[in-house]
Every structure is written in structure tokens, then in C-alpha cells.
Amino acid sequence: MQTTSNPRYRGRFAPSPTGPLHLGSLIAALASYLDARHNGGSWLVRMEDLDPPREVPGSARLILNSLQNHGLQWDGEVLHQSRRGAAYAAALAKLAAGGHLFDCDCTRAQIGPEGSCRGDCRERQARLRAPTATRVAVPPECHIRFRDRALGWSDTALGRDLPDFVVKRKDGLDAYQLAVVVDDAFQGITDIVRGSDLLDSTARQIFLQQLLAYPTPRYRHIPLITDAAGDKFSKQTHAPALDDCSACANLRAALAFLRQPQPPTDLGSTGQILAFATRHWAPGNTPAVLSMPATSKPD
Ligand code: GLU
């Protein structure tokens, strides 16, 4: 049992239940866990089950079981986004009251790169055709600058490159960008360690945090694991589910990917491996790159 002694550090792992845990998601879970525990902080798990069409039934339970079988024990109750609709509605109401939202009925053909809206819906607010999505207005000159703990300073011309993003989808579902910001604030998250596929989302999330007067957590984006062809190792590319019976070997493989010291071979339980890895956690060893292939075998 880890002791929690640093109330100023609250980390989290926030899986989407779109399939069982695979090596890529174990790496993200492990990096956020080790960063939290090494700093004496707490580590929370949030199930991001706010997109039923993408959900694979049973996978939320499988992910939680897998985390436990790998010794990755979280603090407190798992927060389920599917039960947080009222909080997202309250945040949307606050954004609407500030005049930051507009409705959009633009068709697929009018949607630009990165989901931005290139249509004329803003001029037709009183005459939109249902169904509509709700977007947050990003001023054209808006820049978001933040320092990633791994990748350094990042400056996103949000108003130019990722403007007016969706906070409530046309199908009525709350968008990930809104939910994640509301829940990170609700859970008092101070430190986010996650895969670099979410780097682009960070500027959007900081923009929403500023509009909602929430604190901005510290961010550390870790490299994405790719297959030999350089493709992201993910549920979409059918990354194999982790075998919970090989939990120690899986942890060793994840540590090797993160370029962490390998626990001595006589450490044979997940608890021993995690205790060693927590003590020796050296995030600066992990290359500051967006993606890298799986290492062949741990030493
Ligand atoms: N639910 C997201 C995913 O599984 C992660 C969200 C986050 O860490 O902000 O990709």
C-alpha cells in the first residue's frame, strides 16, 4: 500500500472503454502512476465512457481488472463520465452566459481540417437546421502557450489553426474536450501525464480552462508506441490485449519503452516491480519525442 503524502500532486489515468488495455495504454497508465507515486501524490482513474457509439461493452470492467492485475491501484472511486452530464451542462451554461458559444449546422463538406467550421452558421444563428452542434468561439488572434514537462514550450495559434471547436456534438453527446476539462478541475488534477496523441488537444483544453476560470494542470506528454511500420499502437490498429497472466513481463516491457531502469530479475511480483520503478522513476530518461517503436525486449 502506497502512502499519499503530497496533497499538491493529483494525477490521473483516463481510459476510454473502447477495448481492453493494450501495451500503449499500459505505458500511459504506468507513466502517470509512477510520476504520481514518485512525487508522493494521489493517482485517480476516470472512465471516459461518454461516447456510447464507440464503446465496446464490457471493456470498462476489463480495463479496471487489468490495472489491478498489474498492481496499478488507484485512490478513491473511479469517476464515470457517463454520470457527469449535469456537470457538463452547467459548464456549457457558464460558457453560454459568457457569450462564448454558438450553434453550428454545417455539413461535413464545410468542416475544415481538425474539425473547424468553415461554413456561415455564425451568421445564421436564428435560422439553423437541426441537428446542430455547439461550438466555442475562439478569437482569431488567440495563442495558447504552455510548457510541457517533456517537450518544452509549445505555442499554438489556436484561433488560426484549431478554431471554434465542438463542445457538444450534433448527436447530443458532450464532447471530449469539454468533459475532460470539467473533470480534471472537479477531481483537482494538478498533473497530467498522457500520450502525445493528445498534445494537440492540450491548447484547446487550456483555452476552455481559462474561459471557465479553472486552474491549468502541468502536462507531460510521453511518446506514443508505434508498430514496426510506424503506425500508432492502438485499439484502432488492433493492438493485442494485454495478457494479465504476464503482468510482470508487461510492466517490464512498459518500463523498457519508457527507458527506465529495469528492476532486478529477482523481483517477481507486480508490487515489487512497481515499488522499484517508483523509487527509480526518471522521466527525463524517456526521449522527448512524439512517437517511437516498441523496444524489442527488456534487458
Ligand atoms: N480518454 C482518452 C483516451 O483514452 C485520454 C484522455 C486524457 O488523458 O486526457 O485516449
PDB file of C-alpha atoms and ligand atoms in Angstrom:
ATOM      1  CA  MET A   1       0.000   0.000   0.000  1.00  0.00           C
ATOM      2  CA  GLN A   2       1.458   3.357  -1.053  1.00  0.00           C
ATOM      3  CA  THR A   3       1.188   6.299   1.282  1.00  0.00           C
ATOM      4  CA  THR A   4      -0.147   9.541  -0.073  1.00  0.00           C
ATOM      5  CA  SER A   5       1.791  12.384   1.400  1.00  0.00           C
ATOM      6  CA  ASN A   6       1.778  15.149  -1.176  1.00  0.00           C
ATOM      7  CA  PRO A   7      -1.644  16.787  -1.431  1.00  0.00           C
ATOM      8  CA  ARG A   8      -0.229  19.131  -4.052  1.00  0.00           C
ATOM      9  CA  TYR A   9       0.089  16.336  -6.606  1.00  0.00           C
ATOM     10  CA  ARG A  10      -3.018  14.680  -8.051  1.00  0.00           C
ATOM     11  CA  GLY A  11      -2.531  12.643 -11.194  1.00  0.00           C
ATOM     12  CA  ARG A  12      -4.930  10.540 -13.213  1.00  0.00           C
ATOM     13  CA  PHE A  13      -5.362   7.933 -15.913  1.00  0.00           C
ATOM     14  CA  ALA A  14      -8.428   8.448 -18.072  1.00  0.00           C
ATOM     15  CA  PRO A  15      -9.061   5.492 -20.391  1.00  0.00           C
ATOM     16  CA  SER A  16     -11.892   5.337 -22.906  1.00  0.00           C
ATOM     17  CA  PRO A  17     -13.664   1.953 -22.790  1.00  0.00           C
ATOM     18  CA  THR A  18     -13.182   1.222 -26.467  1.00  0.00           C
ATOM     19  CA  GLY A  19     -11.343  -2.060 -25.920  1.00  0.00           C
ATOM     20  CA  PRO A  20      -9.166  -3.874 -23.396  1.00  0.00           C
ATOM     21  CA  LEU A  21      -5.895  -2.439 -22.080  1.00  0.00           C
ATOM     22  CA  HIS A  22      -3.009  -2.873 -24.572  1.00  0.00           C
ATOM     23  CA  LEU A  23       0.687  -2.112 -24.222  1.00  0.00           C
ATOM     24  CA  GLY A  24       0.212   1.506 -25.383  1.00  0.00           C
ATOM     25  CA  SER A  25      -2.418   2.234 -22.758  1.00  0.00           C
ATOM     26  CA  LEU A  26      -0.407   0.386 -20.072  1.00  0.00           C
ATOM     27  CA  ILE A  27       2.546   2.684 -20.841  1.00  0.00           C
ATOM     28  CA  ALA A  28       0.343   5.780 -20.332  1.00  0.00           C
ATOM     29  CA  ALA A  29      -1.175   4.342 -17.147  1.00  0.00           C
ATOM     30  CA  LEU A  30       2.233   3.356 -15.770  1.00  0.00           C
ATOM     31  CA  ALA A  31       3.909   6.712 -16.557  1.00  0.00           C
ATOM     32  CA  SER A  32       1.116   8.675 -14.850  1.00  0.00           C
ATOM     33  CA  TYR A  33       1.111   6.241 -11.903  1.00  0.00           C
ATOM     34  CA  LEU A  34       4.887   6.394 -11.399  1.00  0.00           C
ATOM     35  CA  ASP A  35       5.002  10.163 -11.729  1.00  0.00           C
ATOM     36  CA  ALA A  36       2.266  10.487  -9.097  1.00  0.00           C
ATOM     37  CA  ARG A  37       3.647   7.917  -6.673  1.00  0.00           C
ATOM     38  CA  HIS A  38       7.258   9.090  -7.026  1.00  0.00           C
ATOM     39  CA  ASN A  39       6.046  12.551  -6.022  1.00  0.00           C
ATOM     40  CA  GLY A  40       4.020  11.157  -3.109  1.00  0.00           C
ATOM     41  CA  GLY A  41       0.813  12.173  -4.862  1.00  0.00           C
ATOM     42  CA  SER A  42      -2.507  10.511  -5.429  1.00  0.00           C
ATOM     43  CA  TRP A  43      -3.456   8.723  -8.627  1.00  0.00           C
ATOM     44  CA  LEU A  44      -7.049   8.636  -9.794  1.00  0.00           C
ATOM     45  CA  VAL A  45      -8.785   6.704 -12.545  1.00  0.00           C
ATOM     46  CA  ARG A  46     -11.554   8.223 -14.625  1.00  0.00           C
ATOM     47  CA  MET A  47     -13.533   6.116 -17.072  1.00  0.00           C
ATOM     48  CA  GLU A  48     -14.197   8.275 -20.125  1.00  0.00           C
ATOM     49  CA  ASP A  49     -17.383   6.490 -21.121  1.00  0.00           C
ATOM     50  CA  LEU A  50     -19.154   9.440 -22.687  1.00  0.00           C
ATOM     51  CA  ASP A  51     -19.301   8.102 -26.235  1.00  0.00           C
ATOM     52  CA  PRO A  52     -21.604   5.030 -26.281  1.00  0.00           C
ATOM     53  CA  PRO A  53     -21.311   4.505 -30.089  1.00  0.00           C
ATOM     54  CA  ARG A  54     -17.544   3.938 -29.704  1.00  0.00           C
ATOM     55  CA  GLU A  55     -17.768   1.909 -26.528  1.00  0.00           C
ATOM     56  CA  VAL A  56     -17.041  -1.832 -26.509  1.00  0.00           C
ATOM     57  CA  PRO A  57     -19.376  -3.434 -23.955  1.00  0.00           C
ATOM     58  CA  GLY A  58     -17.509  -4.943 -21.032  1.00  0.00           C
ATOM     59  CA  SER A  59     -14.228  -3.155 -21.744  1.00  0.00           C
ATOM     60  CA  ALA A  60     -14.522  -0.695 -18.822  1.00  0.00           C
ATOM     61  CA  ARG A  61     -14.539  -3.655 -16.423  1.00  0.00           C
ATOM     62  CA  LEU A  62     -11.706  -5.362 -18.347  1.00  0.00           C
ATOM     63  CA  ILE A  63      -9.534  -2.216 -18.181  1.00  0.00           C
ATOM     64  CA  LEU A  64     -10.060  -1.822 -14.422  1.00  0.00           C
ATOM     65  CA  ASN A  65      -9.350  -5.518 -13.830  1.00  0.00           C
ATOM     66  CA  SER A  66      -6.197  -5.280 -15.904  1.00  0.00           C
ATOM     67  CA  LEU A  67      -4.965  -2.224 -13.999  1.00  0.00           C
ATOM     68  CA  GLN A  68      -5.491  -4.088 -10.739  1.00  0.00           C
ATOM     69  CA  ASN A  69      -3.824  -7.226 -12.066  1.00  0.00           C
ATOM     70  CA  HIS A  70      -0.800  -5.077 -12.925  1.00  0.00           C
ATOM     71  CA  GLY A  71      -0.758  -3.687  -9.369  1.00  0.00           C
ATOM     72  CA  LEU A  72      -1.844  -0.227 -10.522  1.00  0.00           C
ATOM     73  CA  GLN A  73      -4.183   0.569  -7.650  1.00  0.00           C
ATOM     74  CA  TRP A  74      -5.917   3.921  -7.835  1.00  0.00           C
ATOM     75  CA  ASP A  75      -7.080   6.145  -4.993  1.00  0.00           C
ATOM     76  CA  GLY A  76     -10.773   6.638  -4.254  1.00  0.00           C
ATOM     77  CA  GLU A  77     -13.687   5.774  -6.516  1.00  0.00           C
ATOM     78  CA  VAL A  78     -13.449   5.581 -10.295  1.00  0.00           C
ATOM     79  CA  LEU A  79     -15.217   8.608 -11.787  1.00  0.00           C
ATOM     80  CA  HIS A  80     -17.524   7.669 -14.691  1.00  0.00           C
ATOM     81  CA  GLN A  81     -18.121  10.381 -17.257  1.00  0.00           C
ATOM     82  CA  SER A  82     -21.435   8.768 -18.205  1.00  0.00           C
ATOM     83  CA  ARG A  83     -22.756  10.026 -14.835  1.00  0.00           C
ATOM     84  CA  ARG A  84     -21.453  13.568 -15.177  1.00  0.00           C
ATOM     85  CA  GLY A  85     -23.964  15.047 -17.650  1.00  0.00           C
ATOM     86  CA  ALA A  86     -25.219  17.662 -15.164  1.00  0.00           C
ATOM     87  CA  ALA A  87     -21.687  18.999 -14.576  1.00  0.00           C
ATOM     88  CA  TYR A  88     -21.061  19.299 -18.332  1.00  0.00           C
ATOM     89  CA  ALA A  89     -24.422  21.060 -18.787  1.00  0.00           C
ATOM     90  CA  ALA A  90     -23.504  23.529 -16.024  1.00  0.00           C
ATOM     91  CA  ALA A  91     -20.165  24.273 -17.705  1.00  0.00           C
ATOM     92  CA  LEU A  92     -21.911  24.784 -21.060  1.00  0.00           C
ATOM     93  CA  ALA A  93     -24.393  27.149 -19.392  1.00  0.00           C
ATOM     94  CA  LYS A  94     -21.494  29.145 -17.934  1.00  0.00           C
ATOM     95  CA  LEU A  95     -19.815  29.355 -21.353  1.00  0.00           C
ATOM     96  CA  ALA A  96     -23.128  30.351 -22.976  1.00  0.00           C
ATOM     97  CA  ALA A  97     -23.710  33.054 -20.342  1.00  0.00           C
ATOM     98  CA  GLY A  98     -20.279  34.460 -21.193  1.00  0.00           C
ATOM     99  CA  GLY A  99     -21.272  34.635 -24.877  1.00  0.00           C
ATOM    100  CA  HIS A 100     -18.640  32.067 -25.889  1.00  0.00           C
ATOM    101  CA  LEU A 101     -20.844  29.507 -27.670  1.00  0.00           C
ATOM    102  CA  PHE A 102     -22.616  29.301 -30.989  1.00  0.00           C
ATOM    103  CA  ASP A 103     -24.599  26.600 -32.733  1.00  0.00           C
ATOM    104  CA  CYS A 104     -23.436  25.025 -35.954  1.00  0.00           C
ATOM    105  CA  ASP A 105     -25.367  23.062 -38.564  1.00  0.00           C
ATOM    106  CA  CYS A 106     -22.544  22.955 -41.092  1.00  0.00           C
ATOM    107  CA  THR A 107     -22.287  19.845 -43.187  1.00  0.00           C
ATOM    108  CA  ARG A 108     -19.281  17.565 -43.410  1.00  0.00           C
ATOM    109  CA  ALA A 109     -18.173  19.377 -46.577  1.00  0.00           C
ATOM    110  CA  GLN A 110     -17.980  22.676 -44.651  1.00  0.00           C
ATOM    111  CA  ILE A 111     -15.876  21.257 -41.837  1.00  0.00           C
ATOM    112  CA  GLY A 112     -12.212  22.173 -42.221  1.00  0.00           C
ATOM    113  CA  PRO A 113      -9.105  20.366 -41.049  1.00  0.00           C
ATOM    114  CA  GLU A 114      -9.074  19.418 -37.353  1.00  0.00           C
ATOM    115  CA  GLY A 115     -12.889  19.726 -37.209  1.00  0.00           C
ATOM    116  CA  SER A 116     -13.024  23.507 -37.505  1.00  0.00           C
ATOM    117  CA  CYS A 117     -16.087  25.116 -39.054  1.00  0.00           C
ATOM    118  CA  ARG A 118     -15.686  26.849 -42.403  1.00  0.00           C
ATOM    119  CA  GLY A 119     -19.391  27.482 -43.045  1.00  0.00           C
ATOM    120  CA  ASP A 120     -21.597  30.526 -42.473  1.00  0.00           C
ATOM    121  CA  CYS A 121     -23.553  29.177 -39.487  1.00  0.00           C
ATOM    122  CA  ARG A 122     -22.466  32.046 -37.229  1.00  0.00           C
ATOM    123  CA  GLU A 123     -24.368  34.483 -39.444  1.00  0.00           C
ATOM    124  CA  ARG A 124     -27.443  32.233 -39.498  1.00  0.00           C
ATOM    125  CA  GLN A 125     -27.888  31.541 -35.748  1.00  0.00           C
ATOM    126  CA  ALA A 126     -31.660  32.173 -35.856  1.00  0.00           C
ATOM    127  CA  ARG A 127     -32.161  30.025 -38.970  1.00  0.00           C
ATOM    128  CA  LEU A 128     -30.210  26.834 -38.371  1.00  0.00           C
ATOM    129  CA  ARG A 129     -31.346  23.385 -39.457  1.00  0.00           C
ATOM    130  CA  ALA A 130     -31.422  20.696 -36.732  1.00  0.00           C
ATOM    131  CA  PRO A 131     -29.413  18.817 -35.648  1.00  0.00           C
ATOM    132  CA  THR A 132     -26.823  21.338 -34.514  1.00  0.00           C
ATOM    133  CA  ALA A 133     -23.517  21.024 -32.716  1.00  0.00           C
ATOM    134  CA  THR A 134     -22.380  23.619 -30.183  1.00  0.00           C
ATOM    135  CA  ARG A 135     -19.005  25.241 -30.734  1.00  0.00           C
ATOM    136  CA  VAL A 136     -16.895  27.529 -28.593  1.00  0.00           C
ATOM    137  CA  ALA A 137     -15.784  30.696 -30.357  1.00  0.00           C
ATOM    138  CA  VAL A 138     -12.001  31.094 -30.416  1.00  0.00           C
ATOM    139  CA  PRO A 139     -10.859  34.671 -31.187  1.00  0.00           C
ATOM    140  CA  PRO A 140      -8.746  34.662 -34.388  1.00  0.00           C
ATOM    141  CA  GLU A 141      -5.716  36.107 -32.588  1.00  0.00           C
ATOM    142  CA  CYS A 142      -5.840  33.584 -29.700  1.00  0.00           C
ATOM    143  CA  HIS A 143      -2.490  31.907 -28.975  1.00  0.00           C
ATOM    144  CA  ILE A 144      -2.053  29.323 -26.224  1.00  0.00           C
ATOM    145  CA  ARG A 145       1.420  28.911 -24.806  1.00  0.00           C
ATOM    146  CA  PHE A 146       2.305  26.261 -22.259  1.00  0.00           C
ATOM    147  CA  ARG A 147       5.370  24.371 -21.118  1.00  0.00           C
ATOM    148  CA  ASP A 148       5.138  20.627 -21.466  1.00  0.00           C
ATOM    149  CA  ARG A 149       7.335  18.939 -18.855  1.00  0.00           C
ATOM    150  CA  ALA A 150       8.784  16.622 -21.504  1.00  0.00           C
ATOM    151  CA  LEU A 151       8.593  18.547 -24.762  1.00  0.00           C
ATOM    152  CA  GLY A 152       9.216  22.096 -23.552  1.00  0.00           C
ATOM    153  CA  TRP A 153       7.417  25.227 -24.672  1.00  0.00           C
ATOM    154  CA  SER A 154       4.601  24.929 -27.110  1.00  0.00           C
ATOM    155  CA  ASP A 155       2.826  27.818 -28.775  1.00  0.00           C
ATOM    156  CA  THR A 156      -0.397  27.073 -30.621  1.00  0.00           C
ATOM    157  CA  ALA A 157      -2.100  29.629 -32.826  1.00  0.00           C
ATOM    158  CA  LEU A 158      -5.436  28.274 -31.667  1.00  0.00           C
ATOM    159  CA  GLY A 159      -7.539  30.947 -33.366  1.00  0.00           C
ATOM    160  CA  ARG A 160      -5.802  30.295 -36.686  1.00  0.00           C
ATOM    161  CA  ASP A 161      -5.177  26.538 -36.622  1.00  0.00           C
ATOM    162  CA  LEU A 162      -7.815  24.945 -34.383  1.00  0.00           C
ATOM    163  CA  PRO A 163     -10.629  27.499 -34.141  1.00  0.00           C
ATOM    164  CA  ASP A 164     -14.200  27.145 -32.919  1.00  0.00           C
ATOM    165  CA  PHE A 165     -14.104  23.536 -31.776  1.00  0.00           C
ATOM    166  CA  VAL A 166     -17.099  21.426 -30.783  1.00  0.00           C
ATOM    167  CA  VAL A 167     -18.123  21.227 -27.119  1.00  0.00           C
ATOM    168  CA  LYS A 168     -21.440  19.456 -27.682  1.00  0.00           C
ATOM    169  CA  ARG A 169     -21.802  17.142 -30.649  1.00  0.00           C
ATOM    170  CA  LYS A 170     -24.605  17.035 -33.214  1.00  0.00           C
ATOM    171  CA  ASP A 171     -25.692  13.678 -31.814  1.00  0.00           C
ATOM    172  CA  GLY A 172     -26.279  15.355 -28.423  1.00  0.00           C
ATOM    173  CA  LEU A 173     -23.204  13.868 -26.739  1.00  0.00           C
ATOM    174  CA  ASP A 174     -20.843  16.037 -24.709  1.00  0.00           C
ATOM    175  CA  ALA A 175     -17.506  16.435 -26.475  1.00  0.00           C
ATOM    176  CA  TYR A 176     -14.294  15.026 -25.023  1.00  0.00           C
ATOM    177  CA  GLN A 177     -12.608  18.473 -24.875  1.00  0.00           C
ATOM    178  CA  LEU A 178     -15.296  19.843 -22.567  1.00  0.00           C
ATOM    179  CA  ALA A 179     -15.716  16.753 -20.390  1.00  0.00           C
ATOM    180  CA  VAL A 180     -12.005  16.301 -19.778  1.00  0.00           C
ATOM    181  CA  VAL A 181     -11.600  19.925 -18.670  1.00  0.00           C
ATOM    182  CA  VAL A 182     -14.618  19.826 -16.354  1.00  0.00           C
ATOM    183  CA  ASP A 183     -13.493  16.564 -14.795  1.00  0.00           C
ATOM    184  CA  ASP A 184      -9.821  17.467 -14.413  1.00  0.00           C
ATOM    185  CA  ALA A 185     -10.977  20.543 -12.461  1.00  0.00           C
ATOM    186  CA  PHE A 186     -13.591  18.594 -10.480  1.00  0.00           C
ATOM    187  CA  GLN A 187     -11.020  15.973  -9.474  1.00  0.00           C
ATOM    188  CA  GLY A 188      -8.449  18.639  -8.584  1.00  0.00           C
ATOM    189  CA  ILE A 189      -5.912  17.203 -11.042  1.00  0.00           C
ATOM    190  CA  THR A 190      -2.584  19.016 -10.847  1.00  0.00           C
ATOM    191  CA  ASP A 191      -0.505  16.835 -13.171  1.00  0.00           C
ATOM    192  CA  ILE A 192      -1.464  15.171 -16.430  1.00  0.00           C
ATOM    193  CA  VAL A 193       0.843  12.552 -17.913  1.00  0.00           C
ATOM    194  CA  ARG A 194      -0.535  11.081 -21.135  1.00  0.00           C
ATOM    195  CA  GLY A 195       0.284  10.055 -24.686  1.00  0.00           C
ATOM    196  CA  SER A 196       1.447  12.656 -27.176  1.00  0.00           C
ATOM    197  CA  ASP A 197      -1.537  11.916 -29.436  1.00  0.00           C
ATOM    198  CA  LEU A 198      -3.336  14.324 -27.062  1.00  0.00           C
ATOM    199  CA  LEU A 199      -0.787  17.118 -27.415  1.00  0.00           C
ATOM    200  CA  ASP A 200      -2.972  18.920 -29.967  1.00  0.00           C
ATOM    201  CA  SER A 201      -5.896  18.793 -27.570  1.00  0.00           C
ATOM    202  CA  THR A 202      -3.961  20.478 -24.792  1.00  0.00           C
ATOM    203  CA  ALA A 203      -4.195  24.003 -26.222  1.00  0.00           C
ATOM    204  CA  ARG A 204      -7.965  23.580 -26.642  1.00  0.00           C
ATOM    205  CA  GLN A 205      -8.256  22.337 -23.082  1.00  0.00           C
ATOM    206  CA  ILE A 206      -6.222  25.237 -21.668  1.00  0.00           C
ATOM    207  CA  PHE A 207      -8.418  27.659 -23.622  1.00  0.00           C
ATOM    208  CA  LEU A 208     -11.545  26.154 -22.003  1.00  0.00           C
ATOM    209  CA  GLN A 209      -9.883  26.195 -18.569  1.00  0.00           C
ATOM    210  CA  GLN A 210      -9.265  29.913 -18.996  1.00  0.00           C
ATOM    211  CA  LEU A 211     -12.870  30.622 -20.042  1.00  0.00           C
ATOM    212  CA  LEU A 212     -14.211  28.581 -17.117  1.00  0.00           C
ATOM    213  CA  ALA A 213     -11.718  30.093 -14.637  1.00  0.00           C
ATOM    214  CA  TYR A 214     -10.239  26.669 -13.802  1.00  0.00           C
ATOM    215  CA  PRO A 215      -6.570  26.164 -12.899  1.00  0.00           C
ATOM    216  CA  THR A 216      -4.323  24.721 -15.617  1.00  0.00           C
ATOM    217  CA  PRO A 217      -2.578  21.486 -14.602  1.00  0.00           C
ATOM    218  CA  ARG A 218       1.021  20.702 -15.510  1.00  0.00           C
ATOM    219  CA  TYR A 219       1.311  18.493 -18.594  1.00  0.00           C
ATOM    220  CA  ARG A 220       3.803  15.833 -19.610  1.00  0.00           C
ATOM    221  CA  HIS A 221       3.248  14.095 -22.932  1.00  0.00           C
ATOM    222  CA  ILE A 222       5.023  10.798 -23.394  1.00  0.00           C
ATOM    223  CA  PRO A 223       5.919   9.180 -26.732  1.00  0.00           C
ATOM    224  CA  LEU A 224       3.344   7.023 -28.437  1.00  0.00           C
ATOM    225  CA  ILE A 225       4.361   3.472 -29.078  1.00  0.00           C
ATOM    226  CA  THR A 226       4.238   2.568 -32.748  1.00  0.00           C
ATOM    227  CA  ASP A 227       4.424  -0.740 -34.548  1.00  0.00           C
ATOM    228  CA  ALA A 228       7.297  -1.614 -36.884  1.00  0.00           C
ATOM    229  CA  ALA A 229       5.537   0.255 -39.730  1.00  0.00           C
ATOM    230  CA  GLY A 230       5.406   3.418 -37.590  1.00  0.00           C
ATOM    231  CA  ASP A 231       1.646   3.246 -37.027  1.00  0.00           C
ATOM    232  CA  LYS A 232       0.188   4.161 -33.647  1.00  0.00           C
ATOM    233  CA  PHE A 233      -0.226   1.142 -31.393  1.00  0.00           C
ATOM    234  CA  SER A 234      -3.891   1.459 -30.525  1.00  0.00           C
ATOM    235  CA  LYS A 235      -7.262  -0.187 -30.306  1.00  0.00           C
ATOM    236  CA  GLN A 236      -7.961   1.115 -33.830  1.00  0.00           C
ATOM    237  CA  THR A 237      -4.903  -0.686 -35.200  1.00  0.00           C
ATOM    238  CA  HIS A 238      -5.909  -3.819 -33.276  1.00  0.00           C
ATOM    239  CA  ALA A 239      -3.123  -3.750 -30.728  1.00  0.00           C
ATOM    240  CA  PRO A 240      -3.361  -7.052 -28.866  1.00  0.00           C
ATOM    241  CA  ALA A 241      -4.979  -7.032 -25.422  1.00  0.00           C
ATOM    242  CA  LEU A 242      -2.523  -7.479 -22.580  1.00  0.00           C
ATOM    243  CA  ASP A 243      -2.381 -10.906 -21.024  1.00  0.00           C
ATOM    244  CA  ASP A 244      -2.939 -10.262 -17.314  1.00  0.00           C
ATOM    245  CA  CYS A 245      -1.132 -13.527 -16.553  1.00  0.00           C
ATOM    246  CA  SER A 246       2.072 -11.876 -17.826  1.00  0.00           C
ATOM    247  CA  ALA A 247       1.661  -8.732 -15.718  1.00  0.00           C
ATOM    248  CA  CYS A 248       5.305  -8.615 -14.548  1.00  0.00           C
ATOM    249  CA  ALA A 249       6.649  -9.027 -18.084  1.00  0.00           C
ATOM    250  CA  ASN A 250       4.194  -6.386 -19.338  1.00  0.00           C
ATOM    251  CA  LEU A 251       5.374  -3.919 -16.688  1.00  0.00           C
ATOM    252  CA  ARG A 252       8.999  -4.639 -17.593  1.00  0.00           C
ATOM    253  CA  ALA A 253       8.229  -4.036 -21.289  1.00  0.00           C
ATOM    254  CA  ALA A 254       6.463  -0.757 -20.470  1.00  0.00           C
ATOM    255  CA  LEU A 255       9.422   0.340 -18.305  1.00  0.00           C
ATOM    256  CA  ALA A 256      11.847  -0.530 -21.099  1.00  0.00           C
ATOM    257  CA  PHE A 257       9.804   1.572 -23.516  1.00  0.00           C
ATOM    258  CA  LEU A 258       9.978   4.494 -21.067  1.00  0.00           C
ATOM    259  CA  ARG A 259      13.769   3.908 -20.803  1.00  0.00           C
ATOM    260  CA  GLN A 260      13.526   3.326 -17.068  1.00  0.00           C
ATOM    261  CA  PRO A 261      15.996   1.191 -15.101  1.00  0.00           C
ATOM    262  CA  GLN A 262      14.982  -2.479 -15.296  1.00  0.00           C
ATOM    263  CA  PRO A 263      14.002  -3.915 -11.902  1.00  0.00           C
ATOM    264  CA  PRO A 264      16.381  -6.732 -10.852  1.00  0.00           C
ATOM    265  CA  THR A 265      15.219 -10.109 -12.131  1.00  0.00           C
ATOM    266  CA  ASP A 266      14.658 -11.453  -8.607  1.00  0.00           C
ATOM    267  CA  LEU A 267      11.772  -9.006  -8.165  1.00  0.00           C
ATOM    268  CA  GLY A 268       8.965 -11.323  -9.140  1.00  0.00           C
ATOM    269  CA  SER A 269       5.715  -9.564  -8.157  1.00  0.00           C
ATOM    270  CA  THR A 270       3.967  -6.550  -9.641  1.00  0.00           C
ATOM    271  CA  GLY A 271       4.148  -4.855  -6.214  1.00  0.00           C
ATOM    272  CA  GLN A 272       7.932  -5.283  -6.042  1.00  0.00           C
ATOM    273  CA  ILE A 273       8.409  -4.121  -9.619  1.00  0.00           C
ATOM    274  CA  LEU A 274       6.240  -1.033  -9.084  1.00  0.00           C
ATOM    275  CA  ALA A 275       7.964  -0.173  -5.800  1.00  0.00           C
ATOM    276  CA  PHE A 276      11.352  -0.332  -7.545  1.00  0.00           C
ATOM    277  CA  ALA A 277      10.098   1.637 -10.557  1.00  0.00           C
ATOM    278  CA  THR A 278       8.521   4.290  -8.324  1.00  0.00           C
ATOM    279  CA  ARG A 279      11.753   4.766  -6.392  1.00  0.00           C
ATOM    280  CA  HIS A 280      13.837   4.983  -9.568  1.00  0.00           C
ATOM    281  CA  TRP A 281      11.345   6.946 -11.728  1.00  0.00           C
ATOM    282  CA  ALA A 282      13.406   9.179 -14.000  1.00  0.00           C
ATOM    283  CA  PRO A 283      11.056  10.816 -16.511  1.00  0.00           C
ATOM    284  CA  GLY A 284      13.978  12.661 -18.104  1.00  0.00           C
ATOM    285  CA  ASN A 285      15.206   9.278 -19.436  1.00  0.00           C
ATOM    286  CA  THR A 286      12.167   8.967 -21.694  1.00  0.00           C
ATOM    287  CA  PRO A 287      13.053  10.503 -25.065  1.00  0.00           C
ATOM    288  CA  ALA A 288      11.237  13.798 -25.695  1.00  0.00           C
ATOM    289  CA  VAL A 289       9.708  12.681 -28.985  1.00  0.00           C
ATOM    290  CA  LEU A 290       6.144  12.263 -30.193  1.00  0.00           C
ATOM    291  CA  SER A 291       6.382   8.578 -31.043  1.00  0.00           C
ATOM    292  CA  MET A 292       8.806   5.663 -31.095  1.00  0.00           C
ATOM    293  CA  PRO A 293       8.655   1.993 -31.957  1.00  0.00           C
ATOM    294  CA  ALA A 294       8.363  -0.700 -29.296  1.00  0.00           C
ATOM    295  CA  THR A 295      11.717  -1.747 -27.913  1.00  0.00           C
ATOM    296  CA  SER A 296      12.472  -5.328 -28.771  1.00  0.00           C
ATOM    297  CA  LYS A 297      12.948  -6.884 -25.350  1.00  0.00           C
ATOM    298  CA  PRO A 298      13.670  -5.523 -21.901  1.00  0.00           C
ATOM    299  CA  ASP A 299      17.274  -6.194 -20.796  1.00  0.00           C
TER     300      ASP A 299
HETATM  301  N1  GLU B   1      -9.730   9.061 -22.815  1.00  0.00           N
HETATM  302  C1  GLU B   1      -8.585   9.460 -23.581  1.00  0.00           C
HETATM  303  C2  GLU B   1      -8.017   8.274 -24.306  1.00  0.00           C
HETATM  304  O1  GLU B   1      -8.244   7.142 -23.920  1.00  0.00           O
HETATM  305  C3  GLU B   1      -7.494  10.054 -22.731  1.00  0.00           C
HETATM  306  C4  GLU B   1      -7.859  11.378 -22.229  1.00  0.00           C
HETATM  307  C5  GLU B   1      -6.775  12.128 -21.482  1.00  0.00           C
HETATM  308  O2  GLU B   1      -5.846  11.523 -20.950  1.00  0.00           O
HETATM  309  O3  GLU B   1      -6.913  13.338 -21.436  1.00  0.00           O
HETATM  310  O4  GLU B   1      -7.323   8.477 -25.293  1.00  0.00           O
END
